[in-house]
mmCIF file of C-alpha atoms in Angstrom:
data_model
loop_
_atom_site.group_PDB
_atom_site.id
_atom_site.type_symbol
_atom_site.label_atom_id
_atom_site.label_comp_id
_atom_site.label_asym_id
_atom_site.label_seq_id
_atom_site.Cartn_x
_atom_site.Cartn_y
_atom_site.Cartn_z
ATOM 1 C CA UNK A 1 21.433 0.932 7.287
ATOM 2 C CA UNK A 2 24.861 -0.314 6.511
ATOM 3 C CA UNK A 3 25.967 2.893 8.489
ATOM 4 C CA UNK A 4 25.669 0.812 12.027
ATOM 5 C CA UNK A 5 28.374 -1.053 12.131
ATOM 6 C CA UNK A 6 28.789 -4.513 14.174
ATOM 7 C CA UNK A 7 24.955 -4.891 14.609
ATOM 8 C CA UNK A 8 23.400 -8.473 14.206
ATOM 9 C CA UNK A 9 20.612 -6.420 13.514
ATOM 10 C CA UNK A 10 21.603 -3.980 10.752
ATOM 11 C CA UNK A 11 24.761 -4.124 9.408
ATOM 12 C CA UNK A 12 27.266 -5.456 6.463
ATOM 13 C CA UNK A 13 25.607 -8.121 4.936
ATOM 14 C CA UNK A 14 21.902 -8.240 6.945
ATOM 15 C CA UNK A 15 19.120 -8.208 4.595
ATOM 16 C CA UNK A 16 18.217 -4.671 4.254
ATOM 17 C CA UNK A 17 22.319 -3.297 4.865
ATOM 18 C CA UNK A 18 21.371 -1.453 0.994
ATOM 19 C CA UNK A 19 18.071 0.344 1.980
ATOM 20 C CA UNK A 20 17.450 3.702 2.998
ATOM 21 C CA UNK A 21 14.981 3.731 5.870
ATOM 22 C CA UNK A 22 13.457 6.550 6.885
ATOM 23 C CA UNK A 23 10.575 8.041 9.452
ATOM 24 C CA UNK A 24 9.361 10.873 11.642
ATOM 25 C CA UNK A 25 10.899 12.386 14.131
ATOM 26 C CA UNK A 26 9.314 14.642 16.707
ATOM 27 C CA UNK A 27 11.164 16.837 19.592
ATOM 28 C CA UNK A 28 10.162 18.942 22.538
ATOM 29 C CA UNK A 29 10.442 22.133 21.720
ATOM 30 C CA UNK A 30 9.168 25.299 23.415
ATOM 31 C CA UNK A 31 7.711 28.471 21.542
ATOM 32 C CA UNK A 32 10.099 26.920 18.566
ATOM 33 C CA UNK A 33 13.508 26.277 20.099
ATOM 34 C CA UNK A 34 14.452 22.931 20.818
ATOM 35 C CA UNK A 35 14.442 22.199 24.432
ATOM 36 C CA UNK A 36 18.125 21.266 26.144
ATOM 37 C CA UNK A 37 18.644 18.458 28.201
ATOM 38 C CA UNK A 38 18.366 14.969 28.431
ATOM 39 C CA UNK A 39 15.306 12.869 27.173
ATOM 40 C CA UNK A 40 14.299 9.812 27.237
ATOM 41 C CA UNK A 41 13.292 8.337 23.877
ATOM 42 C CA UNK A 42 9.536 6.506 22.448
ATOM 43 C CA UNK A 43 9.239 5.047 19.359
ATOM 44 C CA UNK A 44 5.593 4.755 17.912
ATOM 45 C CA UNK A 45 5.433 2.060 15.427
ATOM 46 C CA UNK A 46 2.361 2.480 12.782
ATOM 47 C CA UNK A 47 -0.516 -0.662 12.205
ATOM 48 C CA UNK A 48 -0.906 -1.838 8.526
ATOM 49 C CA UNK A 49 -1.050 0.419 6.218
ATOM 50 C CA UNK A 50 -0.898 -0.243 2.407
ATOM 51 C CA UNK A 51 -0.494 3.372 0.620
ATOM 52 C CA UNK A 52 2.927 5.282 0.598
ATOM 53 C CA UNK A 53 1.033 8.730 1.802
ATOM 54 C CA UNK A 54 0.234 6.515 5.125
ATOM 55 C CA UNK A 55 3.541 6.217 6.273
ATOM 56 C CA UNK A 56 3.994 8.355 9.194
ATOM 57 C CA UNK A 57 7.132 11.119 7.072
ATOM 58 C CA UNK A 58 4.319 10.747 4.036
ATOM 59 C CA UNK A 59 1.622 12.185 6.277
ATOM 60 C CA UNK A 60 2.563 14.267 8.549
ATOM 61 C CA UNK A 61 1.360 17.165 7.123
ATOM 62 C CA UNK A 62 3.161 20.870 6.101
ATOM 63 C CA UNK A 63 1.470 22.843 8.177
ATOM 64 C CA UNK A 64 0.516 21.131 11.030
ATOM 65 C CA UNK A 65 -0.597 24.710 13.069
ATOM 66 C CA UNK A 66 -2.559 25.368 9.830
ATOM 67 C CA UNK A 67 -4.598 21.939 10.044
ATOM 68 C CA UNK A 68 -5.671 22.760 13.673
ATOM 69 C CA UNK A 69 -7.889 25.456 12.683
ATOM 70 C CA UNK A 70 -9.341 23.407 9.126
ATOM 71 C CA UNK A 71 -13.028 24.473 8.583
ATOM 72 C CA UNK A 72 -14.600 21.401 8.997
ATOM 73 C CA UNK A 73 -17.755 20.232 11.529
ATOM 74 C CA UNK A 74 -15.761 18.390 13.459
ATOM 75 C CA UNK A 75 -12.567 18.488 13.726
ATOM 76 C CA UNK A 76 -11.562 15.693 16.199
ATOM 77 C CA UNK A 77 -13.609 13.159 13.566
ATOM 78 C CA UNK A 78 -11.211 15.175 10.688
ATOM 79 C CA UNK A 79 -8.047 14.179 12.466
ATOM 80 C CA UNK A 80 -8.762 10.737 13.444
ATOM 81 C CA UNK A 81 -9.894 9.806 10.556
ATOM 82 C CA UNK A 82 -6.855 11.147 8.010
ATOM 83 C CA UNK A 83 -4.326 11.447 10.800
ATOM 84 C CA UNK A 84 -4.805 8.593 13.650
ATOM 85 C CA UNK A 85 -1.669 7.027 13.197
ATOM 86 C CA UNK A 86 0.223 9.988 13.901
ATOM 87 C CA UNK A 87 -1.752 10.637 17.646
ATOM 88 C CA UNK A 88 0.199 8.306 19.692
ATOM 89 C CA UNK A 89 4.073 10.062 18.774
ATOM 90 C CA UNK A 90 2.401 13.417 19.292
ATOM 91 C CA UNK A 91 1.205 12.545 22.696
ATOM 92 C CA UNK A 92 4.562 10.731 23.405
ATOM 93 C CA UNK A 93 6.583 14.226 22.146
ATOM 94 C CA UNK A 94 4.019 16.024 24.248
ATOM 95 C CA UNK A 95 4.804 14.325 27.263
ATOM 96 C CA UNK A 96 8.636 15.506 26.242
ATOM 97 C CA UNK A 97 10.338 12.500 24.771
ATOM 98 C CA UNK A 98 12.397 12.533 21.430
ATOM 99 C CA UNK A 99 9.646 10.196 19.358
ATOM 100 C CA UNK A 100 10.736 8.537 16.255
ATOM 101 C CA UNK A 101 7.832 6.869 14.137
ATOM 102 C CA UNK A 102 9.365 4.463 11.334
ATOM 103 C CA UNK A 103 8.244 4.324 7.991
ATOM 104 C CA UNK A 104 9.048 0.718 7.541
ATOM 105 C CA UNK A 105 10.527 -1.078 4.745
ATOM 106 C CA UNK A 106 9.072 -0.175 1.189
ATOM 107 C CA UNK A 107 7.544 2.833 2.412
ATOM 108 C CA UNK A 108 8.889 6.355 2.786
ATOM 109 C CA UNK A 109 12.548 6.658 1.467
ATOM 110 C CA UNK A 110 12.020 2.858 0.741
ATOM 111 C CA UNK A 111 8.875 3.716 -1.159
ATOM 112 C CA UNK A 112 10.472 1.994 -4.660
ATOM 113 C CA UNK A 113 11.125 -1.920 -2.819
ATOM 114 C CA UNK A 114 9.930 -4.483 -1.295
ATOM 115 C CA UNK A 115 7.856 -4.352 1.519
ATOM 116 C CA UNK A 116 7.370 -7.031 4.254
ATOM 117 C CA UNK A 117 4.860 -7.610 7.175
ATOM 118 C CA UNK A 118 5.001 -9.621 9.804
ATOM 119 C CA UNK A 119 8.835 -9.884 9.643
ATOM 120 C CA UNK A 120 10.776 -9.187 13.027
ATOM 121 C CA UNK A 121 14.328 -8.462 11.058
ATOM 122 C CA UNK A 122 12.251 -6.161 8.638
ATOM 123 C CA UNK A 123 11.139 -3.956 11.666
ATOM 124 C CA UNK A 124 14.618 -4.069 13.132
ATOM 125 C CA UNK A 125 16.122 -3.118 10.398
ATOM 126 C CA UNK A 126 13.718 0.075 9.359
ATOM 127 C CA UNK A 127 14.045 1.427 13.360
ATOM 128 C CA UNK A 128 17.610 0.920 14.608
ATOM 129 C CA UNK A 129 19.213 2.897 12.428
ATOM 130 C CA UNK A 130 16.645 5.968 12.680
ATOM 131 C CA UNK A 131 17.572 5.592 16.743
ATOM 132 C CA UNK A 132 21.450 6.123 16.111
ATOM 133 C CA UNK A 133 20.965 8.694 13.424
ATOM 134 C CA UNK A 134 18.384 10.495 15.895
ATOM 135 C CA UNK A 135 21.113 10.171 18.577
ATOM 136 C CA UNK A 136 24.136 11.717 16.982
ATOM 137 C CA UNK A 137 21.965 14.142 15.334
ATOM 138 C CA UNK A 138 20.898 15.996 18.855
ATOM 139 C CA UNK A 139 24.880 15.495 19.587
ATOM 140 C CA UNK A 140 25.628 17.394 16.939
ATOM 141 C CA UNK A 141 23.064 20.262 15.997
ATOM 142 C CA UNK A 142 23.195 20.995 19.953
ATOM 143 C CA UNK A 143 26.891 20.482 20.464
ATOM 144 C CA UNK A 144 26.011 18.186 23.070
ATOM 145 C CA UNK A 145 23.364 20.761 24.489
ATOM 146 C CA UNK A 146 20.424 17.959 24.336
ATOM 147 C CA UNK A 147 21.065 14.296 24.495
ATOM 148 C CA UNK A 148 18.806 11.039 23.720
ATOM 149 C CA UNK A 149 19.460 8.393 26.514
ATOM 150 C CA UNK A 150 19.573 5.108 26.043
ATOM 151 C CA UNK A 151 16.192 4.437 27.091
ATOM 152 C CA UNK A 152 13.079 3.988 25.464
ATOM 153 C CA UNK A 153 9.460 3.330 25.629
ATOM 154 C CA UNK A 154 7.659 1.512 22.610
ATOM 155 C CA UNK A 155 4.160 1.081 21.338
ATOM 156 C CA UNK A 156 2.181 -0.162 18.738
ATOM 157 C CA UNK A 157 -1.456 -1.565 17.681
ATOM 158 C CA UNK A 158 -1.981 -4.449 15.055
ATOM 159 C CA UNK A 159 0.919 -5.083 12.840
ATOM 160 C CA UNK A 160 2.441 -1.845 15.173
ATOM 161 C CA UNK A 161 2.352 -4.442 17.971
ATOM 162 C CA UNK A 162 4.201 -6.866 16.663
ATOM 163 C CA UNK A 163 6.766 -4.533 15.230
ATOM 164 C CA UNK A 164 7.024 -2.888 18.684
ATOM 165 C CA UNK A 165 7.883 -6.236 20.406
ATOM 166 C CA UNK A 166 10.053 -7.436 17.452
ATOM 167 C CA UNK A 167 12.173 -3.921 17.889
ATOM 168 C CA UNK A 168 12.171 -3.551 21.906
ATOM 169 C CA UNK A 169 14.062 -7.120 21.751
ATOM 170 C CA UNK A 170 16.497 -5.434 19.332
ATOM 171 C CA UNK A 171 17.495 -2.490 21.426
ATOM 172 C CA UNK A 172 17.983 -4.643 24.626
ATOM 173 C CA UNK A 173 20.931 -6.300 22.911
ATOM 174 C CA UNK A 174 22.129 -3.473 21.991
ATOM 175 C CA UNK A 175 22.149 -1.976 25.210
ATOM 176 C CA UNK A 176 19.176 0.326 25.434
ATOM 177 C CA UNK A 177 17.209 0.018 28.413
ATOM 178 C CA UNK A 178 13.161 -0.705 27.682
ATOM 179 C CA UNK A 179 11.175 1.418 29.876
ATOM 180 C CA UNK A 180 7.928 -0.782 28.348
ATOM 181 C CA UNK A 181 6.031 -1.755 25.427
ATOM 182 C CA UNK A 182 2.695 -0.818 25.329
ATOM 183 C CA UNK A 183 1.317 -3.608 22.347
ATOM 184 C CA UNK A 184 -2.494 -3.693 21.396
ATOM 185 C CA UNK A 185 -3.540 -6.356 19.556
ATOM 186 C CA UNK A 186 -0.290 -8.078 18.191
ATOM 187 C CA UNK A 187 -0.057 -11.056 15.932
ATOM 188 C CA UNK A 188 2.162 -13.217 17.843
ATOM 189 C CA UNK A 189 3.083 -16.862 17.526
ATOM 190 C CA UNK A 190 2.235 -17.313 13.629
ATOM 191 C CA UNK A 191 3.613 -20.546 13.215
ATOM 192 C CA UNK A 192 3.040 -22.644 16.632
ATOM 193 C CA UNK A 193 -0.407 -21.393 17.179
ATOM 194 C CA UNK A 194 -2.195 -18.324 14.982
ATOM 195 C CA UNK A 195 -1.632 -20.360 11.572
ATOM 196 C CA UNK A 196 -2.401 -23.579 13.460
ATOM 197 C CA UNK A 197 -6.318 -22.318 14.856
ATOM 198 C CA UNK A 198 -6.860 -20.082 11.303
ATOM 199 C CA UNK A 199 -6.255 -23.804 9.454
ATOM 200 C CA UNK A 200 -8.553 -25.433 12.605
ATOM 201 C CA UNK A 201 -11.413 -22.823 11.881
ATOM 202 C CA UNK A 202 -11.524 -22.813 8.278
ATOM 203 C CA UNK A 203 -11.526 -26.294 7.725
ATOM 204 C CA UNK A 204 -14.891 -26.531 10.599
ATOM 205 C CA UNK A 205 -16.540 -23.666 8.798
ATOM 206 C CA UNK A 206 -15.931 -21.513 12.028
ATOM 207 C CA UNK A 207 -14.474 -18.220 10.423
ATOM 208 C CA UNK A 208 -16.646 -16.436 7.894
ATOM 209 C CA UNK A 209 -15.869 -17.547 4.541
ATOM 210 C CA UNK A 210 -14.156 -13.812 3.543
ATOM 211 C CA UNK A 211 -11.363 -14.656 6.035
ATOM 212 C CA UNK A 212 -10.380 -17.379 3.444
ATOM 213 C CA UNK A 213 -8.721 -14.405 1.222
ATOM 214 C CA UNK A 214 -6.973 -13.088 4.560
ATOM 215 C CA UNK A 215 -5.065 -16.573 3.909
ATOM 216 C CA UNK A 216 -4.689 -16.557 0.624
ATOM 217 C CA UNK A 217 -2.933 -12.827 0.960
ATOM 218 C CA UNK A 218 -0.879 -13.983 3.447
ATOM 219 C CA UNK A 219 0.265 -16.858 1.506
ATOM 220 C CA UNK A 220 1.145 -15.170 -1.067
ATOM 221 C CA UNK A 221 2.911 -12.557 0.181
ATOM 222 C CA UNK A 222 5.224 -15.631 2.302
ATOM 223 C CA UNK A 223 5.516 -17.064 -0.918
ATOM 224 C CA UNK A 224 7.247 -14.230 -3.047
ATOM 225 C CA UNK A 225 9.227 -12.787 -0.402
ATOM 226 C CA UNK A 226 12.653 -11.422 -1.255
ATOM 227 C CA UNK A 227 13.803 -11.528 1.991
ATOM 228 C CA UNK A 228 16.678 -13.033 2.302
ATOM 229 C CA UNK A 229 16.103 -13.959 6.331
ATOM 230 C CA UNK A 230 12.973 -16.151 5.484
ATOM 231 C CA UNK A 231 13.580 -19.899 4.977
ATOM 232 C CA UNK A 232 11.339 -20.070 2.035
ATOM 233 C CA UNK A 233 12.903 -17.015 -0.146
ATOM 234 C CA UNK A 234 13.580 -17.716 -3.528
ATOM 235 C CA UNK A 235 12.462 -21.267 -3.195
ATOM 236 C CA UNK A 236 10.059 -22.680 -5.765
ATOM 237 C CA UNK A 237 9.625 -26.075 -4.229
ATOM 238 C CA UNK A 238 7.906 -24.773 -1.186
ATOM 239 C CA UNK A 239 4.651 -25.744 -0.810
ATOM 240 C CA UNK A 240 2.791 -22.394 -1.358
ATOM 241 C CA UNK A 241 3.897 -22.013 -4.911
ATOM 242 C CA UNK A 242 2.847 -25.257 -6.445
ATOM 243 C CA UNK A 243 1.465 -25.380 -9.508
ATOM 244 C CA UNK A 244 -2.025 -26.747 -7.835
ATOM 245 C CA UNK A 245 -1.923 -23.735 -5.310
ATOM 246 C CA UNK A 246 -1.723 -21.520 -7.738
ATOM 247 C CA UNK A 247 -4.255 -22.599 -9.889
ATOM 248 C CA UNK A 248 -6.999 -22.239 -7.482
ATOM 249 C CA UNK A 249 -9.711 -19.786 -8.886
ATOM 250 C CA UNK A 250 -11.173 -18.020 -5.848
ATOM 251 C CA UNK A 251 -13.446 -15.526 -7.507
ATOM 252 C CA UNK A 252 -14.886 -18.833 -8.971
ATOM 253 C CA UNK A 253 -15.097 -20.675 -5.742
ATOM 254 C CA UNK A 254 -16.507 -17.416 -4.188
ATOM 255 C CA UNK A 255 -19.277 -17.504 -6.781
ATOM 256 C CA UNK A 256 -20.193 -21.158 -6.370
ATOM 257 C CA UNK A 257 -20.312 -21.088 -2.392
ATOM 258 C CA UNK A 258 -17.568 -23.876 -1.695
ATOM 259 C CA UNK A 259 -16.622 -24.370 1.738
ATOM 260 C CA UNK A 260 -13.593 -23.376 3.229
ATOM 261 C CA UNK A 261 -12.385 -27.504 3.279
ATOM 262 C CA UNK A 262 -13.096 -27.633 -0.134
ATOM 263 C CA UNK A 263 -10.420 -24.859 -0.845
ATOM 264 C CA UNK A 264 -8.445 -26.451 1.438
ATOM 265 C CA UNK A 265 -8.827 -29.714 -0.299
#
Protein backbone atom coordinates (compact mmCIF):
# COMPACT_ATOMS: atom_id res chain seq x y z
CA UNK A 1 0.00 0.00 0.00
CA UNK A 2 2.88 2.26 0.73
CA UNK A 3 3.67 1.70 -3.07
CA UNK A 4 1.11 4.77 -4.06
CA UNK A 5 2.78 7.51 -3.38
CA UNK A 6 1.17 11.12 -2.50
CA UNK A 7 -2.31 9.56 -1.80
CA UNK A 8 -4.36 10.94 1.25
CA UNK A 9 -5.76 7.72 0.86
CA UNK A 10 -2.91 5.18 0.92
CA UNK A 11 0.32 6.26 1.35
CA UNK A 12 3.49 6.97 3.83
CA UNK A 13 2.16 7.10 7.06
CA UNK A 14 -1.93 6.25 6.46
CA UNK A 15 -3.05 3.54 8.62
CA UNK A 16 -2.66 0.51 6.60
CA UNK A 17 0.79 2.07 4.43
CA UNK A 18 2.43 -1.66 6.05
CA UNK A 19 -0.30 -4.12 4.77
CA UNK A 20 -0.41 -6.19 1.87
CA UNK A 21 -3.86 -6.04 0.32
CA UNK A 22 -4.86 -8.22 -2.03
CA UNK A 23 -8.10 -9.44 -4.28
CA UNK A 24 -9.43 -10.86 -7.53
CA UNK A 25 -8.98 -9.78 -10.61
CA UNK A 26 -10.96 -10.82 -13.65
CA UNK A 27 -10.27 -9.83 -17.54
CA UNK A 28 -11.99 -10.27 -20.85
CA UNK A 29 -10.49 -12.69 -22.53
CA UNK A 30 -11.53 -14.62 -25.64
CA UNK A 31 -10.94 -18.50 -26.23
CA UNK A 32 -7.91 -17.72 -23.55
CA UNK A 33 -6.03 -14.68 -24.84
CA UNK A 34 -6.52 -11.56 -23.23
CA UNK A 35 -8.52 -9.21 -25.25
CA UNK A 36 -6.59 -5.75 -26.52
CA UNK A 37 -7.94 -2.52 -26.13
CA UNK A 38 -9.23 -0.20 -23.84
CA UNK A 39 -11.69 -1.06 -20.92
CA UNK A 40 -13.38 0.50 -18.66
CA UNK A 41 -12.95 -0.77 -15.10
CA UNK A 42 -15.83 -2.27 -12.11
CA UNK A 43 -14.94 -3.03 -8.89
CA UNK A 44 -17.30 -5.52 -6.97
CA UNK A 45 -16.93 -5.07 -3.35
CA UNK A 46 -18.04 -8.34 -1.18
CA UNK A 47 -20.97 -8.05 1.94
CA UNK A 48 -19.79 -9.35 5.40
CA UNK A 49 -18.15 -12.14 5.49
CA UNK A 50 -16.31 -13.57 8.58
CA UNK A 51 -14.11 -16.71 7.26
CA UNK A 52 -10.76 -16.19 5.30
CA UNK A 53 -11.99 -18.90 2.45
CA UNK A 54 -14.90 -16.13 1.81
CA UNK A 55 -12.82 -13.58 0.56
CA UNK A 56 -13.32 -13.28 -3.04
CA UNK A 57 -8.93 -14.56 -4.07
CA UNK A 58 -9.84 -17.37 -1.14
CA UNK A 59 -12.79 -18.61 -3.17
CA UNK A 60 -12.58 -18.35 -6.37
CA UNK A 61 -12.08 -21.67 -7.13
CA UNK A 62 -9.08 -23.74 -9.32
CA UNK A 63 -10.97 -24.90 -11.80
CA UNK A 64 -13.64 -22.78 -12.43
CA UNK A 65 -14.60 -24.73 -16.10
CA UNK A 66 -14.43 -27.88 -13.90
CA UNK A 67 -17.15 -26.55 -11.30
CA UNK A 68 -19.61 -25.80 -14.19
CA UNK A 69 -20.22 -29.30 -14.92
CA UNK A 70 -20.21 -30.53 -10.74
CA UNK A 71 -22.69 -33.48 -10.37
CA UNK A 72 -25.02 -32.03 -8.24
CA UNK A 73 -29.20 -31.62 -8.59
CA UNK A 74 -29.01 -28.33 -9.07
CA UNK A 75 -26.48 -26.56 -9.94
CA UNK A 76 -27.64 -22.87 -9.95
CA UNK A 77 -28.71 -23.60 -5.96
CA UNK A 78 -24.75 -25.17 -5.81
CA UNK A 79 -23.30 -21.91 -6.98
CA UNK A 80 -25.30 -19.46 -5.16
CA UNK A 81 -25.06 -20.92 -2.28
CA UNK A 82 -20.92 -21.52 -2.01
CA UNK A 83 -20.14 -18.95 -4.66
CA UNK A 84 -22.72 -15.81 -4.60
CA UNK A 85 -20.34 -13.33 -3.82
CA UNK A 86 -18.32 -13.96 -6.71
CA UNK A 87 -21.64 -13.51 -9.39
CA UNK A 88 -21.67 -9.86 -9.60
CA UNK A 89 -17.55 -9.45 -10.92
CA UNK A 90 -18.28 -12.34 -13.27
CA UNK A 91 -21.19 -10.63 -14.81
CA UNK A 92 -19.26 -7.26 -14.72
CA UNK A 93 -16.03 -9.19 -16.63
CA UNK A 94 -18.70 -10.68 -18.84
CA UNK A 95 -20.01 -7.57 -19.93
CA UNK A 96 -16.02 -6.86 -20.78
CA UNK A 97 -14.70 -4.69 -18.02
CA UNK A 98 -11.33 -5.33 -16.10
CA UNK A 99 -13.21 -6.29 -12.51
CA UNK A 100 -11.22 -6.19 -9.41
CA UNK A 101 -13.01 -7.69 -6.22
CA UNK A 102 -11.01 -6.70 -2.90
CA UNK A 103 -10.31 -8.92 -0.25
CA UNK A 104 -10.40 -6.30 2.39
CA UNK A 105 -8.28 -5.74 5.29
CA UNK A 106 -7.47 -8.95 7.44
CA UNK A 107 -8.52 -11.16 4.81
CA UNK A 108 -6.64 -12.63 1.86
CA UNK A 109 -2.89 -11.57 1.86
CA UNK A 110 -3.99 -9.66 5.09
CA UNK A 111 -5.41 -12.89 6.44
CA UNK A 112 -2.82 -12.68 9.76
CA UNK A 113 -4.26 -8.75 11.04
CA UNK A 114 -6.69 -6.87 11.97
CA UNK A 115 -9.76 -6.62 10.32
CA UNK A 116 -12.25 -3.66 10.34
CA UNK A 117 -15.92 -3.10 9.19
CA UNK A 118 -17.66 -0.32 8.71
CA UNK A 119 -14.49 1.81 8.25
CA UNK A 120 -14.38 4.11 5.03
CA UNK A 121 -10.28 4.50 5.21
CA UNK A 122 -10.16 0.60 5.73
CA UNK A 123 -11.99 0.08 2.31
CA UNK A 124 -9.88 2.76 0.68
CA UNK A 125 -7.02 1.51 1.65
CA UNK A 126 -7.62 -2.45 0.65
CA UNK A 127 -8.97 -1.13 -3.14
CA UNK A 128 -6.79 1.75 -4.36
CA UNK A 129 -3.85 0.14 -4.51
CA UNK A 130 -5.26 -3.16 -6.30
CA UNK A 131 -6.62 -0.32 -9.06
CA UNK A 132 -2.96 1.05 -9.74
CA UNK A 133 -1.33 -2.32 -9.54
CA UNK A 134 -4.20 -3.63 -12.00
CA UNK A 135 -3.37 -0.58 -14.19
CA UNK A 136 0.34 -0.84 -14.72
CA UNK A 137 0.02 -4.47 -14.82
CA UNK A 138 -2.11 -4.48 -18.34
CA UNK A 139 0.68 -1.65 -19.29
CA UNK A 140 3.12 -3.89 -18.89
CA UNK A 141 2.25 -7.67 -19.70
CA UNK A 142 0.60 -6.06 -23.00
CA UNK A 143 3.25 -3.49 -23.72
CA UNK A 144 0.61 -1.07 -23.79
CA UNK A 145 -1.58 -3.48 -26.04
CA UNK A 146 -4.69 -3.23 -23.43
CA UNK A 147 -5.23 -0.34 -21.15
CA UNK A 148 -7.59 0.25 -17.93
CA UNK A 149 -9.15 3.82 -18.19
CA UNK A 150 -9.72 5.85 -15.62
CA UNK A 151 -13.21 5.05 -15.23
CA UNK A 152 -15.09 2.86 -13.18
CA UNK A 153 -18.33 1.47 -12.14
CA UNK A 154 -18.81 0.18 -8.42
CA UNK A 155 -21.18 -2.04 -6.56
CA UNK A 156 -21.86 -3.59 -3.50
CA UNK A 157 -24.71 -5.12 -1.08
CA UNK A 158 -24.62 -4.81 2.84
CA UNK A 159 -21.30 -3.98 4.26
CA UNK A 160 -20.33 -4.15 0.10
CA UNK A 161 -22.50 -1.01 -0.05
CA UNK A 162 -20.98 0.93 2.17
CA UNK A 163 -17.52 -0.02 1.07
CA UNK A 164 -18.58 0.79 -2.53
CA UNK A 165 -19.63 4.38 -1.60
CA UNK A 166 -16.70 4.82 0.87
CA UNK A 167 -14.21 3.81 -2.27
CA UNK A 168 -16.11 5.62 -5.33
CA UNK A 169 -15.44 8.95 -3.14
CA UNK A 170 -11.78 7.86 -3.08
CA UNK A 171 -11.19 7.49 -6.76
CA UNK A 172 -12.96 10.84 -7.61
CA UNK A 173 -10.13 12.64 -5.85
CA UNK A 174 -7.92 10.90 -7.38
CA UNK A 175 -9.10 11.56 -10.67
CA UNK A 176 -11.04 8.55 -11.83
CA UNK A 177 -14.22 9.24 -13.32
CA UNK A 178 -17.39 7.20 -11.52
CA UNK A 179 -19.54 5.85 -14.13
CA UNK A 180 -22.06 4.82 -10.91
CA UNK A 181 -22.44 2.97 -7.83
CA UNK A 182 -24.89 0.51 -7.75
CA UNK A 183 -25.30 0.13 -3.48
CA UNK A 184 -27.99 -2.33 -2.01
CA UNK A 185 -28.66 -2.04 1.31
CA UNK A 186 -25.77 0.15 2.81
CA UNK A 187 -25.26 1.11 6.39
CA UNK A 188 -24.97 4.73 6.11
CA UNK A 189 -25.04 7.51 8.66
CA UNK A 190 -23.92 5.36 11.86
CA UNK A 191 -23.46 8.06 14.11
CA UNK A 192 -26.19 10.92 13.27
CA UNK A 193 -28.97 8.53 12.70
CA UNK A 194 -28.52 4.38 12.48
CA UNK A 195 -26.91 4.30 16.15
CA UNK A 196 -29.36 7.03 17.19
CA UNK A 197 -32.94 4.82 16.12
CA UNK A 198 -31.02 1.20 17.17
CA UNK A 199 -30.61 3.08 20.90
CA UNK A 200 -34.51 4.57 20.27
CA UNK A 201 -35.80 0.93 19.54
CA UNK A 202 -34.10 -0.99 22.07
CA UNK A 203 -34.77 1.07 24.85
CA UNK A 204 -39.04 0.92 23.66
CA UNK A 205 -38.73 -2.81 23.27
CA UNK A 206 -39.25 -2.28 19.41
CA UNK A 207 -36.36 -4.55 17.99
CA UNK A 208 -36.41 -8.20 18.95
CA UNK A 209 -34.40 -8.77 21.91
CA UNK A 210 -31.48 -10.89 19.70
CA UNK A 211 -30.65 -7.56 18.00
CA UNK A 212 -29.29 -6.53 21.49
CA UNK A 213 -26.01 -8.80 20.67
CA UNK A 214 -25.87 -7.04 17.09
CA UNK A 215 -24.92 -4.01 19.57
CA UNK A 216 -22.97 -5.52 21.79
CA UNK A 217 -20.68 -6.92 18.64
CA UNK A 218 -20.53 -3.77 17.30
CA UNK A 219 -19.40 -2.23 20.41
CA UNK A 220 -16.94 -4.22 20.88
CA UNK A 221 -15.40 -4.40 17.86
CA UNK A 222 -15.38 -0.01 18.04
CA UNK A 223 -13.92 -0.55 21.22
CA UNK A 224 -10.67 -2.64 20.42
CA UNK A 225 -9.96 -1.20 17.19
CA UNK A 226 -6.34 -0.73 16.18
CA UNK A 227 -7.04 1.62 13.76
CA UNK A 228 -5.23 4.32 14.02
CA UNK A 229 -7.95 6.71 11.95
CA UNK A 230 -10.71 6.09 14.66
CA UNK A 231 -10.97 8.67 17.48
CA UNK A 232 -11.40 6.08 20.09
CA UNK A 233 -8.20 3.73 19.21
CA UNK A 234 -6.16 2.83 21.92
CA UNK A 235 -8.20 4.80 24.35
CA UNK A 236 -9.29 3.15 27.59
CA UNK A 237 -11.33 6.00 28.93
CA UNK A 238 -13.91 5.77 26.24
CA UNK A 239 -17.04 4.89 27.28
CA UNK A 240 -17.40 1.37 25.73
CA UNK A 241 -14.62 -0.13 27.73
CA UNK A 242 -15.60 0.71 31.24
CA UNK A 243 -15.25 -1.52 33.74
CA UNK A 244 -19.33 -1.59 34.19
CA UNK A 245 -19.69 -2.27 30.33
CA UNK A 246 -17.72 -4.90 30.47
CA UNK A 247 -19.03 -6.62 33.21
CA UNK A 248 -22.39 -7.09 31.81
CA UNK A 249 -23.26 -10.90 31.64
CA UNK A 250 -25.50 -11.30 28.58
CA UNK A 251 -25.88 -15.04 28.47
CA UNK A 252 -27.23 -14.33 32.05
CA UNK A 253 -29.51 -11.54 31.10
CA UNK A 254 -30.56 -13.69 28.05
CA UNK A 255 -31.58 -16.43 30.46
CA UNK A 256 -33.53 -14.25 32.86
CA UNK A 257 -35.58 -12.31 30.06
CA UNK A 258 -34.42 -8.62 30.95
CA UNK A 259 -35.48 -6.02 28.71
CA UNK A 260 -33.45 -4.31 26.39
CA UNK A 261 -33.60 -0.86 28.96
CA UNK A 262 -32.53 -2.91 31.57
CA UNK A 263 -29.21 -3.72 29.64
CA UNK A 264 -29.15 -0.43 28.76
CA UNK A 265 -29.49 0.67 32.29
Amino acid sequence: CSSIMGSSYCGSGRFGADRVVSGLLLLPVENGELLPGMFKGSISMHPTVALDAEAPSELWPDDFVGLLGTDTDDPVVFFWENYRHLLAGIGSASAGTVTILPDYLGFGEDAENSKSHSVANSYRVATIPLWFQVRDYLESVTSGCTKLLDKVTLGGYGEGAYAAVAVSSAMNDLGVQILSVQAGAGFYRLSSMNLVKTFERMLDDSIPFDGIWMFASFASSYSTSENADLANANSPEQALLADEFLAIDLPAMVNNNSTAADILR
